[in-house]
Structure formats: C-alpha cells, structure tokens
Coordinates of C-alpha atoms in Angstrom, one line a residue:
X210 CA -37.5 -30.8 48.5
X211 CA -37.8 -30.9 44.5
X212 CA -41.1 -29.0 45.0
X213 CA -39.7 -26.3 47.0
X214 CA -36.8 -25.8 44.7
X215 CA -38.7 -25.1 41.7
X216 CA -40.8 -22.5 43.5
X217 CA -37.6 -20.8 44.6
X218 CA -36.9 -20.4 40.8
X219 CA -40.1 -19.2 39.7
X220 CA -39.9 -16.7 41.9
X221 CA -36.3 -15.6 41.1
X222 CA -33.7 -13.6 43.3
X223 CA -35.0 -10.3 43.7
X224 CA -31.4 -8.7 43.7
X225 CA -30.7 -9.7 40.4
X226 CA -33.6 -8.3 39.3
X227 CA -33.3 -4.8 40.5
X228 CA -29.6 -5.1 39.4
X229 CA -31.1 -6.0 36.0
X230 CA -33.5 -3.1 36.3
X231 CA -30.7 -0.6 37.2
X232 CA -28.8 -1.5 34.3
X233 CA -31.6 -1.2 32.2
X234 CA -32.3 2.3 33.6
X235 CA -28.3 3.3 33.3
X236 CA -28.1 2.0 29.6
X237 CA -31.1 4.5 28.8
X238 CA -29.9 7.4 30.8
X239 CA -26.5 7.1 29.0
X240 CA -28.3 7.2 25.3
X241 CA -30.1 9.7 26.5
X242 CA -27.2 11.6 27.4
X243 CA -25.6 11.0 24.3
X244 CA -28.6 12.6 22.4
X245 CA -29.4 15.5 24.6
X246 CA -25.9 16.4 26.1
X247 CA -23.7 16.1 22.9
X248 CA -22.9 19.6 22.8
X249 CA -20.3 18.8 25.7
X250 CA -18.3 16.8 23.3
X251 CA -15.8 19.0 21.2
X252 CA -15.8 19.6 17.4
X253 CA -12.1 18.2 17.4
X254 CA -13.3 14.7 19.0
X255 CA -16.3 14.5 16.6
X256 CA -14.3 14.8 13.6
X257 CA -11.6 12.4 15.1
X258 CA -15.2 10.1 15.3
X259 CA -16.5 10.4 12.1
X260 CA -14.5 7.9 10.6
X261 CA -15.4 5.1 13.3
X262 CA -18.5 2.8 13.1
X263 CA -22.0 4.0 15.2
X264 CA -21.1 2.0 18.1
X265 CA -18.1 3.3 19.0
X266 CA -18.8 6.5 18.1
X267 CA -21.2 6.4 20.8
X268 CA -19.2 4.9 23.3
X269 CA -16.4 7.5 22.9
X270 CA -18.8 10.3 23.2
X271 CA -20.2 8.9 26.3
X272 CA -16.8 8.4 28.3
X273 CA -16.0 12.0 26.9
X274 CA -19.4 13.5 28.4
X275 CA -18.6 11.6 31.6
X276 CA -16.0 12.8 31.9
X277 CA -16.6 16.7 31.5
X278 CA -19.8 15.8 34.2
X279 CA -17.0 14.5 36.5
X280 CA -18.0 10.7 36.5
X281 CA -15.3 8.3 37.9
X282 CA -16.5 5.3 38.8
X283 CA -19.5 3.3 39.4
X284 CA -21.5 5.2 42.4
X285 CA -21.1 8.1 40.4
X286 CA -23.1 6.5 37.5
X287 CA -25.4 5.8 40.0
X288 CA -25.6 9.0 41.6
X289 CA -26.0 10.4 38.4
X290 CA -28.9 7.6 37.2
X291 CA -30.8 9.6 40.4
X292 CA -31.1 12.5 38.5
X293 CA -32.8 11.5 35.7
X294 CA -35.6 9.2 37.2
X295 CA -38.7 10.5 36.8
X296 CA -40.2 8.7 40.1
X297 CA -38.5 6.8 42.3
X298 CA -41.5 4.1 42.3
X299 CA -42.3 3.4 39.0
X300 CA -38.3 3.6 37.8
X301 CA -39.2 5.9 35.1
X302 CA -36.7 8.1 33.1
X303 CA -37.1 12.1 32.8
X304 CA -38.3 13.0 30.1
X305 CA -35.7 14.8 27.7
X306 CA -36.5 18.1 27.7
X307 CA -35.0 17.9 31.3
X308 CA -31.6 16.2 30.6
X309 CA -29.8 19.6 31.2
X310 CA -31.6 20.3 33.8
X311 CA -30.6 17.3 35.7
X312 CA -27.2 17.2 34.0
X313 CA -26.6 20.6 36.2
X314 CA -28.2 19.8 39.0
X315 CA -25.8 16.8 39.3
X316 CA -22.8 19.0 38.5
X317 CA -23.7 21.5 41.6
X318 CA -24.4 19.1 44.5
X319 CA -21.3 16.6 43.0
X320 CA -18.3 19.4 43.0
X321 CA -20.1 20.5 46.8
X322 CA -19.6 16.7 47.8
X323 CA -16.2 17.1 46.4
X324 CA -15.2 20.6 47.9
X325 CA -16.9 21.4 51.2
X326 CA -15.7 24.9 51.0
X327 CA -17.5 25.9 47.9
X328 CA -20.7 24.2 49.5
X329 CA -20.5 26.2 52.5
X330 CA -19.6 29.6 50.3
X331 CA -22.6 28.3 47.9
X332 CA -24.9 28.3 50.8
X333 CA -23.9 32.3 52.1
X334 CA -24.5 33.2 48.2
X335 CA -27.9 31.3 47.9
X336 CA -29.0 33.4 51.9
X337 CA -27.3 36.4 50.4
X338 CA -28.7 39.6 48.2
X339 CA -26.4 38.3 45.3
X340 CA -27.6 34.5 44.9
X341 CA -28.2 35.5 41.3
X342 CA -24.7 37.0 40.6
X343 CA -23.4 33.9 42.2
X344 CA -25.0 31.9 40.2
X345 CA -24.5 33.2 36.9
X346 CA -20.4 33.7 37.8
X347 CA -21.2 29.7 38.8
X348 CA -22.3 28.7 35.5
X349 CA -19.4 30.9 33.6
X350 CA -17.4 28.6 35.5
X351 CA -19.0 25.3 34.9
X352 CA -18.8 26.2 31.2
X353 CA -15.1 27.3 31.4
X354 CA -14.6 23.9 32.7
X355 CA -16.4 22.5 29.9
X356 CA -14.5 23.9 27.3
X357 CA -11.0 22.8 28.9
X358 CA -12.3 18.9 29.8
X359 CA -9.5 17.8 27.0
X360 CA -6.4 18.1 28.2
X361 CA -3.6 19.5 25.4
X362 CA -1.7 16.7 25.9
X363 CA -4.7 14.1 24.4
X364 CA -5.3 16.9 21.8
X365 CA -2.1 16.3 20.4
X366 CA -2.4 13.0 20.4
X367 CA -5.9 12.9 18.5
X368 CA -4.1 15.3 16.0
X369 CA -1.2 13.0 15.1
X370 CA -3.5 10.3 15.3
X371 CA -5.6 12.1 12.4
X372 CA -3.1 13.0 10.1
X373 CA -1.5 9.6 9.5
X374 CA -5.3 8.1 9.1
X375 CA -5.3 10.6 6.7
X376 CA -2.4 9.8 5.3
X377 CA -3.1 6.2 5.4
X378 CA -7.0 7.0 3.7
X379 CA -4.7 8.6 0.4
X380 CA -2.0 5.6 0.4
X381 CA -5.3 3.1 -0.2
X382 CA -7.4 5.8 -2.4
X383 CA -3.7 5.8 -4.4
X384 CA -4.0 1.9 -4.5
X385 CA -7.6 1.7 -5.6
X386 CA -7.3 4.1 -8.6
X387 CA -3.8 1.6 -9.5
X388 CA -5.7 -1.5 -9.2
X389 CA -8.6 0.2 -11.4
X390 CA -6.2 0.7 -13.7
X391 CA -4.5 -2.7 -14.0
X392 CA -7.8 -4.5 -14.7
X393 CA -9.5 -2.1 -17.2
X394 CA -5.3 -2.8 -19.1
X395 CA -6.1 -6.7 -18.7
X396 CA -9.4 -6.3 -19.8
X397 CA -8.8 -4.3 -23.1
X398 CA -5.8 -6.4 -23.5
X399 CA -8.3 -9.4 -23.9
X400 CA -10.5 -8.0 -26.0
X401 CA -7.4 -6.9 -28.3
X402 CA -6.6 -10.9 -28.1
X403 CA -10.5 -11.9 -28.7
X404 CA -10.2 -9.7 -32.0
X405 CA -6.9 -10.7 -32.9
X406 CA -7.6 -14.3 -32.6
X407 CA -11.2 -13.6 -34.9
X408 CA -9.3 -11.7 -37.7
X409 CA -6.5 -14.8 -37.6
X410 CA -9.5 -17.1 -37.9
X411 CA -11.2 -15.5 -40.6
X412 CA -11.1 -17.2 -44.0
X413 CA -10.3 -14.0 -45.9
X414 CA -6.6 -15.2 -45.0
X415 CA -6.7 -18.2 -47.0
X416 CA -7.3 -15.8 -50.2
X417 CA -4.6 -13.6 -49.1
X418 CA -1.3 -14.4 -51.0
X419 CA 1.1 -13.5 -47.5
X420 CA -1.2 -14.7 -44.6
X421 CA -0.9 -13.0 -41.4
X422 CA -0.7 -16.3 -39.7
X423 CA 2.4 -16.9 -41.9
X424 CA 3.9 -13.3 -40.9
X425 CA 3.3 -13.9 -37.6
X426 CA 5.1 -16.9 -37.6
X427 CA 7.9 -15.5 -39.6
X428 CA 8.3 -12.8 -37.1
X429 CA 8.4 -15.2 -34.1
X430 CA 11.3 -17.5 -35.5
X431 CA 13.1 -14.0 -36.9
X432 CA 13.2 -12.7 -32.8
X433 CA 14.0 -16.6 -31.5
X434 CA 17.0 -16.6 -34.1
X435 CA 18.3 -13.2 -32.7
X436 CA 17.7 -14.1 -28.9
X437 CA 18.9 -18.2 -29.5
X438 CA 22.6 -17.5 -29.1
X439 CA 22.7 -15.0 -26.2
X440 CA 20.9 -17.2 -24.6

C-alpha cells in the first residue's frame, strides 16, 4: 500500500501539470502582449501610469489591452493563448514578430463568434470581387474601436484623479524644501552656539576689563528684572 502510494506521487497528477503548463504559457503570452501590443494603450493612461511602480504598471496595461481585444473572462484568455502558440505539441509561443498578427486574427473570428451576422456578411465579402475593400473598411473599424476602448466617463475619472496627485506631489515638494530649511537653521544655529561658546571660553576674557561673560550675565538678570513682576 505504502509502495504504491509513493509511486502515485512520483508520477504526479497530470492535470495539474498541464494546468501548470497553461499558466505558464498565459503568463508569457500576456508579457508578450504587453511588449508588442502597447500601442493599444492610450497616451492618457500611460501618463496616469508613470507615476506607479513596474508591476502595476504592467498589470494596468494588460487589463487595458484586454480589454480593447475584447477579453472577458477566462475562456477568452484561453482562446486568445491559441493564437499565439507556435505548435500545438511542443507548447511553444509565436515568435514576436507575429503578435499582431495573431492579435487580429483573434479579433476577426472573436466579434464573428459574437455577431453571426457579420460572420455570414464576412463570408459574401471574402467569395465576393470586393474582399479587399471589405477588409480594409474592416480594419478602419477595428481601429475606430481601438481608439474609443476608454469610455469618457473613466477618462474623467483618470483626469481628476491626476490633478489632485498633482496637487498632492507640490503639497510634499512644498514640505521637503520647509524641512530643508528648518535643519540647515538648526544647523547654523549650532555652529553659531559652538563659536559662541569658544570665544566665551577663550582666555583673552580674563584680560579684558568688562568680560563678555560678565555682560552676558548682566543682560540676562536686566530682562529677568523686567519680565519678574508681570509674571
């Protein structure tokens, strides 16, 4: 029983390991969609990205690209990971010189899984004299999509979004260039004390007929004998 248990787990399950596999393959299709398709992300989101650390930019501009390619869920990850393997048998990505290539070829068939209509008016073009006309007026549209993904509403959002991190980025710069201030004041302050304190220290004073010591201490009962009785 022992013996047939550890042979069980040497072998492993091999679901989990295609599962493993598959995420594997999706994590690398979805870097290299973030390296070969960032041109689908808009100038406005980049900048709202800049300030964020690598990671998340990277995140963002992944849900942003899936979104223009019209990924919703999970099978369409994985209709989408179909795409850009290589070979089906040795699980190998494409290489990226084809990411657009597969990025529209996934765009075509998944809006004619979405609309039967357009696939059967796709299908009269593609038998018809002006399949080429069709599909340049095809890709106008697919890039006039493109360029509306983000909806006004999230725009605005983004917008208000930057100008109080803005705002917020001059409230600290204001604070830093205070602070800076305060401690170079506290540190010439105790230099002024380091040199006060040597020239009080100094013997010259003993030769002196009116020692600044003396004055000092002159002038500190003077002010106590002024401030004593409001007090």
């Amino acid at each position: 029983g022992a013996t047939g248990g550890g042979g069980e787990g040497e072998g492993g399950d091999p679901s989990l390991a295609t599962a493993q596999l598959e995420n594997e393959q999706i994590k690398s299709m979805l870097e290299l969609l973030c390296q070969e398709a960032n041109f689908l992300v808009e100038a406005k989101v980049h900048k709202l990205l800049e300030p964020l650390p690598g990671d998340e930019q990277n995140l963002l501009r992944i849900d942003s690209i899936l979104k223009v390619l019209g990924v919703e869920n999970a099978a369409d990850v994985e209709k989408l990971l179909g795409y850009f393997l290589a070979d089906a048998d040795n699980h190998e990505l494409i290489h990226p010189n084809d990411a657009i290539k597969a990025i529209k070829a996934f765009v075509e068939d998944h809006q004619r899984r979405t609309d039967p209509n357009k696939a059967k008016a796709h299908a009269a073009a593609k038998g018809g004299d002006d399949g080429n006309a069709f599909a340049r007026r095809e890709e106008v549209q697919f890039w006039t999509r493109m360029a509306g993904i983000i909806s006004d509403k999230t725009v605005r959002v983004w917008s208000a979004l930057e100008k109080a991190l803005l705002k917020y980025n001059e409230l600290l710069a204001s604070r830093q260039s205070k602070l800076e201030g305060v401690s170079s004041l506290a540190q010439q302050n105790q230099e002024l004390k380091a040199l006060l304190n040597q020239y009080l220290a100094s013997k010259v004073n003993e030769d002196l007929i009116c020692p600044p010591t003396q004055t000092i201490r002159l002038d500190e009962y003077a002010s106590f004998q002024n401030t004593g009785p409001m007090g």
